[in-house]
Amino acid sequence: MTTAPPTPPDTDAVAFVAALRRLKAWSGLSYRQLERRATQAGHTLPYSTASTMLGRDRLPREQLVAAFVAACGVRADDAQAWLDARMTIACGRPPEATRTTRNRRFWQPRWALACAVVLVTALLGGASAAGAFTEDVEVEETQTSLHLPRS
């Protein structure tokens, strides 16, 4: 392990798991050795779970990433970078991270306004359909009913 460990990508789950595979190769350890080293570091990492994790392209759980990175021998500050990258992938990038500052000021208020308009329209439409805006007095004065007369 004379070279630096691979850095975690924060783009997508497939790239993240591929980087975990490179990290295992960098460590030079077997799955059983990783299990033992994780236990020594205070984590739980069954060798079969580590193998399954690296065989899939899904984002692993946070505790599993922490155990795996610690078992591979990554320092604490570098290990935090792996957890941060995992969190970024799991939560998605915030929309403003991909926009310029000028567009961000324009886009966010309009997006919030559009969402508010849709929500209010849906609420008022539902309340109107349920008859929340008609009073019983109107029905009594006009002698009308919401039900058709029986024959």
Short mmCIF file of N, CA and C in Angstrom, two decimals:
data_model
loop_
_atom_site.label_atom_id
_atom_site.label_comp_id
_atom_site.label_asym_id
_atom_site.label_seq_id
_atom_site.Cartn_x
_atom_site.Cartn_y
_atom_site.Cartn_z
N MET A 1 0.83 -1.18 0.00
CA MET A 1 0.00 0.00 0.00
C MET A 1 0.87 1.25 0.00
N THR A 2 1.77 1.33 -0.96
CA THR A 2 2.64 2.50 -1.03
C THR A 2 1.96 3.65 -1.76
N THR A 3 0.96 3.37 -2.56
CA THR A 3 0.24 4.43 -3.25
C THR A 3 -0.94 4.88 -2.39
N ALA A 4 -1.50 6.00 -2.76
CA ALA A 4 -2.67 6.52 -2.03
C ALA A 4 -3.89 5.69 -2.38
N PRO A 5 -4.83 5.57 -1.46
CA PRO A 5 -6.04 4.81 -1.76
C PRO A 5 -6.88 5.54 -2.81
N PRO A 6 -7.73 4.78 -3.53
CA PRO A 6 -8.60 5.43 -4.51
C PRO A 6 -9.52 6.43 -3.83
N THR A 7 -9.91 7.44 -4.57
CA THR A 7 -10.84 8.44 -4.04
C THR A 7 -12.27 8.06 -4.41
N PRO A 8 -13.21 8.39 -3.56
CA PRO A 8 -14.59 8.01 -3.84
C PRO A 8 -15.27 8.97 -4.81
N PRO A 9 -15.93 8.45 -5.83
CA PRO A 9 -16.70 9.33 -6.70
C PRO A 9 -18.06 9.63 -6.06
N ASP A 10 -18.62 10.79 -6.36
CA ASP A 10 -19.94 11.11 -5.81
C ASP A 10 -20.95 11.30 -6.94
N THR A 11 -20.77 10.53 -8.02
CA THR A 11 -21.64 10.69 -9.18
C THR A 11 -22.84 9.75 -9.15
N ASP A 12 -22.57 8.44 -9.01
CA ASP A 12 -23.67 7.47 -8.97
C ASP A 12 -23.23 6.20 -8.25
N ALA A 13 -24.19 5.33 -8.00
CA ALA A 13 -23.93 4.11 -7.23
C ALA A 13 -22.98 3.17 -7.95
N VAL A 14 -23.11 3.06 -9.26
CA VAL A 14 -22.26 2.15 -10.02
C VAL A 14 -20.79 2.56 -9.91
N ALA A 15 -20.52 3.84 -10.08
CA ALA A 15 -19.14 4.33 -9.96
C ALA A 15 -18.63 4.18 -8.53
N PHE A 16 -19.51 4.38 -7.56
CA PHE A 16 -19.10 4.26 -6.15
C PHE A 16 -18.69 2.83 -5.82
N VAL A 17 -19.49 1.85 -6.25
CA VAL A 17 -19.16 0.45 -5.97
C VAL A 17 -17.90 0.05 -6.73
N ALA A 18 -17.74 0.54 -7.94
CA ALA A 18 -16.51 0.26 -8.69
C ALA A 18 -15.28 0.80 -7.93
N ALA A 19 -15.42 1.96 -7.32
CA ALA A 19 -14.32 2.52 -6.52
C ALA A 19 -14.08 1.67 -5.27
N LEU A 20 -15.13 1.12 -4.69
CA LEU A 20 -14.95 0.21 -3.55
C LEU A 20 -14.18 -1.04 -3.98
N ARG A 21 -14.46 -1.53 -5.18
CA ARG A 21 -13.71 -2.69 -5.70
C ARG A 21 -12.23 -2.33 -5.86
N ARG A 22 -11.96 -1.12 -6.38
CA ARG A 22 -10.56 -0.67 -6.51
C ARG A 22 -9.90 -0.53 -5.13
N LEU A 23 -10.69 -0.10 -4.14
CA LEU A 23 -10.17 0.03 -2.79
C LEU A 23 -9.78 -1.33 -2.22
N LYS A 24 -10.59 -2.35 -2.48
CA LYS A 24 -10.26 -3.70 -2.03
C LYS A 24 -8.99 -4.18 -2.70
N ALA A 25 -8.88 -3.94 -4.00
CA ALA A 25 -7.66 -4.34 -4.72
C ALA A 25 -6.45 -3.60 -4.17
N TRP A 26 -6.63 -2.31 -3.86
CA TRP A 26 -5.56 -1.50 -3.29
C TRP A 26 -5.09 -2.07 -1.95
N SER A 27 -6.05 -2.53 -1.15
CA SER A 27 -5.70 -3.06 0.17
C SER A 27 -4.94 -4.38 0.08
N GLY A 28 -5.20 -5.16 -0.97
CA GLY A 28 -4.53 -6.45 -1.13
C GLY A 28 -5.02 -7.51 -0.17
N LEU A 29 -6.16 -7.29 0.47
CA LEU A 29 -6.69 -8.21 1.48
C LEU A 29 -7.78 -9.11 0.89
N SER A 30 -7.90 -10.29 1.47
CA SER A 30 -8.99 -11.19 1.09
C SER A 30 -10.24 -10.78 1.86
N TYR A 31 -11.37 -11.35 1.48
CA TYR A 31 -12.62 -11.03 2.19
C TYR A 31 -12.54 -11.46 3.65
N ARG A 32 -11.94 -12.59 3.94
CA ARG A 32 -11.81 -13.05 5.34
C ARG A 32 -10.88 -12.12 6.13
N GLN A 33 -9.82 -11.64 5.50
CA GLN A 33 -8.93 -10.70 6.17
C GLN A 33 -9.66 -9.38 6.45
N LEU A 34 -10.48 -8.95 5.49
CA LEU A 34 -11.27 -7.74 5.70
C LEU A 34 -12.23 -7.91 6.88
N GLU A 35 -12.83 -9.09 6.99
CA GLU A 35 -13.74 -9.36 8.10
C GLU A 35 -13.01 -9.23 9.44
N ARG A 36 -11.82 -9.82 9.52
CA ARG A 36 -11.04 -9.75 10.77
C ARG A 36 -10.61 -8.32 11.10
N ARG A 37 -10.15 -7.60 10.09
CA ARG A 37 -9.70 -6.22 10.33
C ARG A 37 -10.86 -5.30 10.71
N ALA A 38 -12.04 -5.54 10.15
CA ALA A 38 -13.21 -4.75 10.53
C ALA A 38 -13.57 -5.02 11.99
N THR A 39 -13.50 -6.26 12.39
CA THR A 39 -13.79 -6.60 13.79
C THR A 39 -12.78 -5.93 14.72
N GLN A 40 -11.52 -5.92 14.34
CA GLN A 40 -10.49 -5.26 15.15
C GLN A 40 -10.74 -3.75 15.25
N ALA A 41 -11.34 -3.18 14.22
CA ALA A 41 -11.63 -1.75 14.22
C ALA A 41 -12.97 -1.43 14.88
N GLY A 42 -13.66 -2.46 15.38
CA GLY A 42 -14.92 -2.23 16.08
C GLY A 42 -16.15 -2.27 15.20
N HIS A 43 -16.03 -2.80 13.99
CA HIS A 43 -17.15 -2.89 13.05
C HIS A 43 -17.55 -4.35 12.85
N THR A 44 -18.68 -4.54 12.21
CA THR A 44 -19.12 -5.87 11.81
C THR A 44 -19.16 -5.90 10.30
N LEU A 45 -18.41 -6.83 9.70
CA LEU A 45 -18.37 -6.95 8.25
C LEU A 45 -18.16 -8.42 7.88
N PRO A 46 -19.24 -9.19 7.81
CA PRO A 46 -19.08 -10.58 7.38
C PRO A 46 -18.49 -10.64 5.98
N TYR A 47 -17.61 -11.63 5.75
CA TYR A 47 -16.96 -11.70 4.44
C TYR A 47 -17.96 -11.89 3.31
N SER A 48 -19.03 -12.63 3.56
CA SER A 48 -20.03 -12.85 2.52
C SER A 48 -20.77 -11.54 2.18
N THR A 49 -21.00 -10.71 3.18
CA THR A 49 -21.66 -9.42 2.95
C THR A 49 -20.76 -8.50 2.12
N ALA A 50 -19.48 -8.49 2.43
CA ALA A 50 -18.54 -7.67 1.65
C ALA A 50 -18.48 -8.14 0.20
N SER A 51 -18.47 -9.45 0.01
CA SER A 51 -18.43 -10.01 -1.33
C SER A 51 -19.70 -9.66 -2.11
N THR A 52 -20.84 -9.79 -1.46
CA THR A 52 -22.11 -9.45 -2.10
C THR A 52 -22.16 -7.96 -2.43
N MET A 53 -21.69 -7.12 -1.53
CA MET A 53 -21.70 -5.68 -1.74
C MET A 53 -20.91 -5.31 -3.00
N LEU A 54 -19.75 -5.92 -3.18
CA LEU A 54 -18.91 -5.58 -4.33
C LEU A 54 -19.40 -6.25 -5.62
N GLY A 55 -20.28 -7.23 -5.49
CA GLY A 55 -20.82 -7.91 -6.66
C GLY A 55 -22.04 -7.24 -7.25
N ARG A 56 -22.58 -6.26 -6.55
CA ARG A 56 -23.77 -5.55 -7.01
C ARG A 56 -23.41 -4.13 -7.42
N ASP A 57 -24.36 -3.50 -8.08
CA ASP A 57 -24.17 -2.10 -8.47
C ASP A 57 -25.08 -1.17 -7.69
N ARG A 58 -25.56 -1.63 -6.54
CA ARG A 58 -26.41 -0.79 -5.70
C ARG A 58 -25.58 -0.14 -4.61
N LEU A 59 -26.07 0.99 -4.14
CA LEU A 59 -25.36 1.74 -3.11
C LEU A 59 -25.46 0.99 -1.77
N PRO A 60 -24.33 0.64 -1.16
CA PRO A 60 -24.38 -0.07 0.12
C PRO A 60 -24.79 0.84 1.28
N ARG A 61 -25.23 0.23 2.37
CA ARG A 61 -25.60 0.99 3.56
C ARG A 61 -24.38 1.73 4.12
N GLU A 62 -24.67 2.79 4.86
CA GLU A 62 -23.61 3.63 5.40
C GLU A 62 -22.69 2.85 6.36
N GLN A 63 -23.29 2.04 7.24
CA GLN A 63 -22.49 1.28 8.20
C GLN A 63 -21.57 0.28 7.49
N LEU A 64 -22.07 -0.28 6.41
CA LEU A 64 -21.28 -1.23 5.64
C LEU A 64 -20.09 -0.54 4.98
N VAL A 65 -20.31 0.64 4.44
CA VAL A 65 -19.21 1.40 3.82
C VAL A 65 -18.18 1.77 4.88
N ALA A 66 -18.64 2.21 6.04
CA ALA A 66 -17.71 2.59 7.12
C ALA A 66 -16.86 1.39 7.54
N ALA A 67 -17.49 0.24 7.69
CA ALA A 67 -16.75 -0.96 8.09
C ALA A 67 -15.75 -1.38 7.01
N PHE A 68 -16.19 -1.35 5.77
CA PHE A 68 -15.34 -1.78 4.66
C PHE A 68 -14.13 -0.87 4.51
N VAL A 69 -14.36 0.42 4.55
CA VAL A 69 -13.27 1.39 4.38
C VAL A 69 -12.27 1.28 5.53
N ALA A 70 -12.78 1.11 6.74
CA ALA A 70 -11.88 0.94 7.90
C ALA A 70 -11.08 -0.36 7.76
N ALA A 71 -11.72 -1.42 7.31
CA ALA A 71 -11.02 -2.70 7.15
C ALA A 71 -9.95 -2.63 6.07
N CYS A 72 -10.17 -1.82 5.07
CA CYS A 72 -9.18 -1.68 3.99
C CYS A 72 -7.97 -0.86 4.43
N GLY A 73 -8.06 -0.19 5.56
CA GLY A 73 -6.93 0.56 6.08
C GLY A 73 -6.91 2.02 5.70
N VAL A 74 -8.07 2.57 5.39
CA VAL A 74 -8.16 3.99 5.04
C VAL A 74 -8.17 4.81 6.33
N ARG A 75 -7.42 5.92 6.33
CA ARG A 75 -7.36 6.80 7.51
C ARG A 75 -8.73 7.43 7.77
N ALA A 76 -8.93 7.94 8.97
CA ALA A 76 -10.23 8.46 9.39
C ALA A 76 -10.72 9.62 8.52
N ASP A 77 -9.82 10.57 8.19
CA ASP A 77 -10.26 11.71 7.39
C ASP A 77 -10.62 11.28 5.96
N ASP A 78 -9.89 10.33 5.40
CA ASP A 78 -10.22 9.80 4.08
C ASP A 78 -11.48 8.94 4.13
N ALA A 79 -11.68 8.26 5.25
CA ALA A 79 -12.89 7.44 5.41
C ALA A 79 -14.13 8.33 5.42
N GLN A 80 -14.02 9.50 6.02
CA GLN A 80 -15.15 10.42 6.04
C GLN A 80 -15.50 10.88 4.63
N ALA A 81 -14.51 11.01 3.77
CA ALA A 81 -14.77 11.38 2.38
C ALA A 81 -15.61 10.32 1.68
N TRP A 82 -15.36 9.05 2.01
CA TRP A 82 -16.17 7.96 1.44
C TRP A 82 -17.62 8.05 1.93
N LEU A 83 -17.79 8.33 3.19
CA LEU A 83 -19.15 8.44 3.73
C LEU A 83 -19.87 9.67 3.18
N ASP A 84 -19.14 10.76 2.99
CA ASP A 84 -19.75 11.96 2.41
C ASP A 84 -20.18 11.71 0.96
N ALA A 85 -19.33 11.02 0.21
CA ALA A 85 -19.67 10.72 -1.19
C ALA A 85 -20.88 9.81 -1.25
N ARG A 86 -20.95 8.83 -0.35
CA ARG A 86 -22.11 7.94 -0.31
C ARG A 86 -23.38 8.72 0.00
N MET A 87 -23.29 9.66 0.93
CA MET A 87 -24.45 10.47 1.30
C MET A 87 -24.89 11.35 0.13
N THR A 88 -23.95 11.91 -0.59
CA THR A 88 -24.28 12.74 -1.75
C THR A 88 -25.02 11.93 -2.80
N ILE A 89 -24.58 10.70 -3.03
CA ILE A 89 -25.24 9.84 -4.01
C ILE A 89 -26.62 9.44 -3.52
N ALA A 90 -26.73 9.09 -2.25
CA ALA A 90 -28.01 8.63 -1.69
C ALA A 90 -29.05 9.74 -1.70
N CYS A 91 -28.63 10.95 -1.39
CA CYS A 91 -29.57 12.07 -1.31
C CYS A 91 -29.73 12.80 -2.63
N GLY A 92 -28.84 12.58 -3.54
CA GLY A 92 -28.89 13.29 -4.81
C GLY A 92 -28.24 14.65 -4.68
N ARG A 93 -27.80 15.15 -5.79
CA ARG A 93 -27.19 16.48 -5.79
C ARG A 93 -28.27 17.52 -5.69
N PRO A 94 -28.04 18.56 -4.91
CA PRO A 94 -29.01 19.65 -4.89
C PRO A 94 -29.05 20.33 -6.25
N PRO A 95 -30.24 20.75 -6.72
CA PRO A 95 -30.33 21.36 -8.04
C PRO A 95 -29.44 22.57 -8.22
N GLU A 96 -29.24 23.36 -7.17
CA GLU A 96 -28.44 24.57 -7.32
C GLU A 96 -26.96 24.25 -7.55
N ALA A 97 -26.54 23.03 -7.26
CA ALA A 97 -25.14 22.69 -7.47
C ALA A 97 -24.80 22.62 -8.96
N THR A 98 -25.81 22.46 -9.80
CA THR A 98 -25.55 22.35 -11.24
C THR A 98 -25.90 23.61 -11.99
N ARG A 99 -26.40 24.63 -11.33
CA ARG A 99 -26.79 25.87 -12.00
C ARG A 99 -25.80 26.99 -11.66
N THR A 100 -25.79 27.99 -12.49
CA THR A 100 -24.96 29.16 -12.20
C THR A 100 -25.67 30.01 -11.15
N THR A 101 -24.95 30.90 -10.54
CA THR A 101 -25.53 31.76 -9.51
C THR A 101 -26.64 32.63 -10.09
N ARG A 102 -26.44 33.15 -11.28
CA ARG A 102 -27.45 34.01 -11.90
C ARG A 102 -28.75 33.23 -12.11
N ASN A 103 -28.68 32.02 -12.63
CA ASN A 103 -29.87 31.22 -12.87
C ASN A 103 -30.51 30.75 -11.57
N ARG A 104 -29.72 30.54 -10.54
CA ARG A 104 -30.25 30.05 -9.27
C ARG A 104 -31.21 31.07 -8.67
N ARG A 105 -30.84 32.35 -8.71
CA ARG A 105 -31.72 33.38 -8.16
C ARG A 105 -33.03 33.46 -8.92
N PHE A 106 -33.01 33.17 -10.21
CA PHE A 106 -34.21 33.22 -11.02
C PHE A 106 -35.06 31.97 -10.84
N TRP A 107 -34.42 30.81 -10.76
CA TRP A 107 -35.12 29.53 -10.80
C TRP A 107 -35.80 29.17 -9.50
N GLN A 108 -35.16 29.30 -8.38
CA GLN A 108 -35.71 28.82 -7.12
C GLN A 108 -37.03 29.48 -6.73
N PRO A 109 -37.17 30.81 -6.76
CA PRO A 109 -38.45 31.39 -6.37
C PRO A 109 -39.58 31.00 -7.33
N ARG A 110 -39.29 30.92 -8.60
CA ARG A 110 -40.33 30.55 -9.55
C ARG A 110 -40.76 29.11 -9.36
N TRP A 111 -39.83 28.24 -9.07
CA TRP A 111 -40.16 26.84 -8.83
C TRP A 111 -41.02 26.71 -7.58
N ALA A 112 -40.68 27.41 -6.54
CA ALA A 112 -41.47 27.38 -5.30
C ALA A 112 -42.87 27.95 -5.54
N LEU A 113 -42.96 29.02 -6.31
CA LEU A 113 -44.26 29.61 -6.61
C LEU A 113 -45.12 28.65 -7.43
N ALA A 114 -44.53 27.99 -8.40
CA ALA A 114 -45.28 27.04 -9.22
C ALA A 114 -45.80 25.89 -8.37
N CYS A 115 -44.98 25.39 -7.46
CA CYS A 115 -45.42 24.30 -6.58
C CYS A 115 -46.54 24.76 -5.67
N ALA A 116 -46.45 25.98 -5.16
CA ALA A 116 -47.49 26.51 -4.28
C ALA A 116 -48.80 26.67 -5.03
N VAL A 117 -48.75 27.15 -6.26
CA VAL A 117 -49.96 27.33 -7.06
C VAL A 117 -50.63 25.98 -7.33
N VAL A 118 -49.86 24.98 -7.67
CA VAL A 118 -50.41 23.65 -7.92
C VAL A 118 -51.05 23.09 -6.65
N LEU A 119 -50.40 23.25 -5.54
CA LEU A 119 -50.93 22.74 -4.28
C LEU A 119 -52.23 23.44 -3.89
N VAL A 120 -52.27 24.75 -3.98
CA VAL A 120 -53.48 25.49 -3.62
C VAL A 120 -54.62 25.13 -4.57
N THR A 121 -54.34 25.01 -5.85
CA THR A 121 -55.37 24.64 -6.82
C THR A 121 -55.94 23.26 -6.50
N ALA A 122 -55.09 22.32 -6.18
CA ALA A 122 -55.56 20.98 -5.85
C ALA A 122 -56.41 20.99 -4.58
N LEU A 123 -55.98 21.73 -3.58
CA LEU A 123 -56.73 21.79 -2.33
C LEU A 123 -58.09 22.45 -2.52
N LEU A 124 -58.13 23.57 -3.25
CA LEU A 124 -59.39 24.26 -3.48
C LEU A 124 -60.32 23.43 -4.35
N GLY A 125 -59.77 22.76 -5.34
CA GLY A 125 -60.59 21.90 -6.19
C GLY A 125 -61.21 20.75 -5.42
N GLY A 126 -60.44 20.15 -4.54
CA GLY A 126 -60.95 19.06 -3.72
C GLY A 126 -62.01 19.53 -2.74
N ALA A 127 -61.78 20.69 -2.14
CA ALA A 127 -62.75 21.22 -1.18
C ALA A 127 -64.04 21.61 -1.89
N SER A 128 -63.94 22.16 -3.09
CA SER A 128 -65.11 22.55 -3.84
C SER A 128 -65.92 21.32 -4.26
N ALA A 129 -65.25 20.30 -4.69
CA ALA A 129 -65.93 19.07 -5.09
C ALA A 129 -66.62 18.40 -3.91
N ALA A 130 -66.06 18.56 -2.73
CA ALA A 130 -66.66 17.96 -1.54
C ALA A 130 -67.81 18.80 -1.00
N GLY A 131 -68.04 19.98 -1.57
CA GLY A 131 -69.14 20.82 -1.13
C GLY A 131 -68.82 21.66 0.08
N ALA A 132 -67.58 21.91 0.33
CA ALA A 132 -67.19 22.68 1.50
C ALA A 132 -67.57 24.15 1.38
N PHE A 133 -67.79 24.65 0.16
CA PHE A 133 -68.09 26.06 -0.03
C PHE A 133 -69.59 26.34 -0.16
N THR A 134 -70.41 25.35 -0.08
CA THR A 134 -71.87 25.56 -0.13
C THR A 134 -72.41 25.45 1.27
N GLU A 135 -73.32 26.32 1.59
CA GLU A 135 -73.92 26.28 2.92
C GLU A 135 -75.27 25.58 2.85
N ASP A 136 -75.68 25.01 3.94
CA ASP A 136 -76.95 24.31 3.99
C ASP A 136 -78.11 25.27 3.77
N VAL A 137 -77.93 26.54 4.06
CA VAL A 137 -78.99 27.53 3.90
C VAL A 137 -79.38 27.63 2.42
N GLU A 138 -78.40 27.60 1.53
CA GLU A 138 -78.70 27.65 0.11
C GLU A 138 -79.55 26.47 -0.32
N VAL A 139 -79.27 25.32 0.18
CA VAL A 139 -80.02 24.12 -0.18
C VAL A 139 -81.44 24.23 0.34
N GLU A 140 -81.63 24.74 1.55
CA GLU A 140 -82.97 24.87 2.13
C GLU A 140 -83.79 25.92 1.40
N GLU A 141 -83.20 27.05 1.02
CA GLU A 141 -83.94 28.11 0.35
C GLU A 141 -84.39 27.71 -1.05
N THR A 142 -83.57 26.98 -1.76
CA THR A 142 -83.92 26.60 -3.13
C THR A 142 -84.66 25.29 -3.20
N GLN A 143 -84.82 24.63 -2.08
CA GLN A 143 -85.50 23.34 -2.01
C GLN A 143 -84.86 22.32 -2.97
N THR A 144 -83.55 22.41 -3.09
CA THR A 144 -82.86 21.45 -3.94
C THR A 144 -82.07 20.51 -3.06
N SER A 145 -81.72 19.42 -3.64
CA SER A 145 -80.95 18.44 -2.91
C SER A 145 -79.83 17.96 -3.81
N LEU A 146 -78.85 17.43 -3.20
CA LEU A 146 -77.75 16.88 -3.97
C LEU A 146 -78.12 15.51 -4.53
N HIS A 147 -79.20 14.92 -4.06
CA HIS A 147 -79.62 13.59 -4.50
C HIS A 147 -80.83 13.73 -5.41
N LEU A 148 -80.93 12.83 -6.37
CA LEU A 148 -82.07 12.81 -7.27
C LEU A 148 -83.27 12.21 -6.54
N PRO A 149 -84.46 12.68 -6.83
CA PRO A 149 -85.66 12.12 -6.17
C PRO A 149 -85.87 10.68 -6.61
N ARG A 150 -86.40 9.89 -5.70
CA ARG A 150 -86.67 8.49 -6.02
C ARG A 150 -88.02 8.40 -6.73
N SER A 151 -88.17 7.50 -7.65
CA SER A 151 -89.45 7.34 -8.33
C SER A 151 -90.17 6.09 -7.95
#
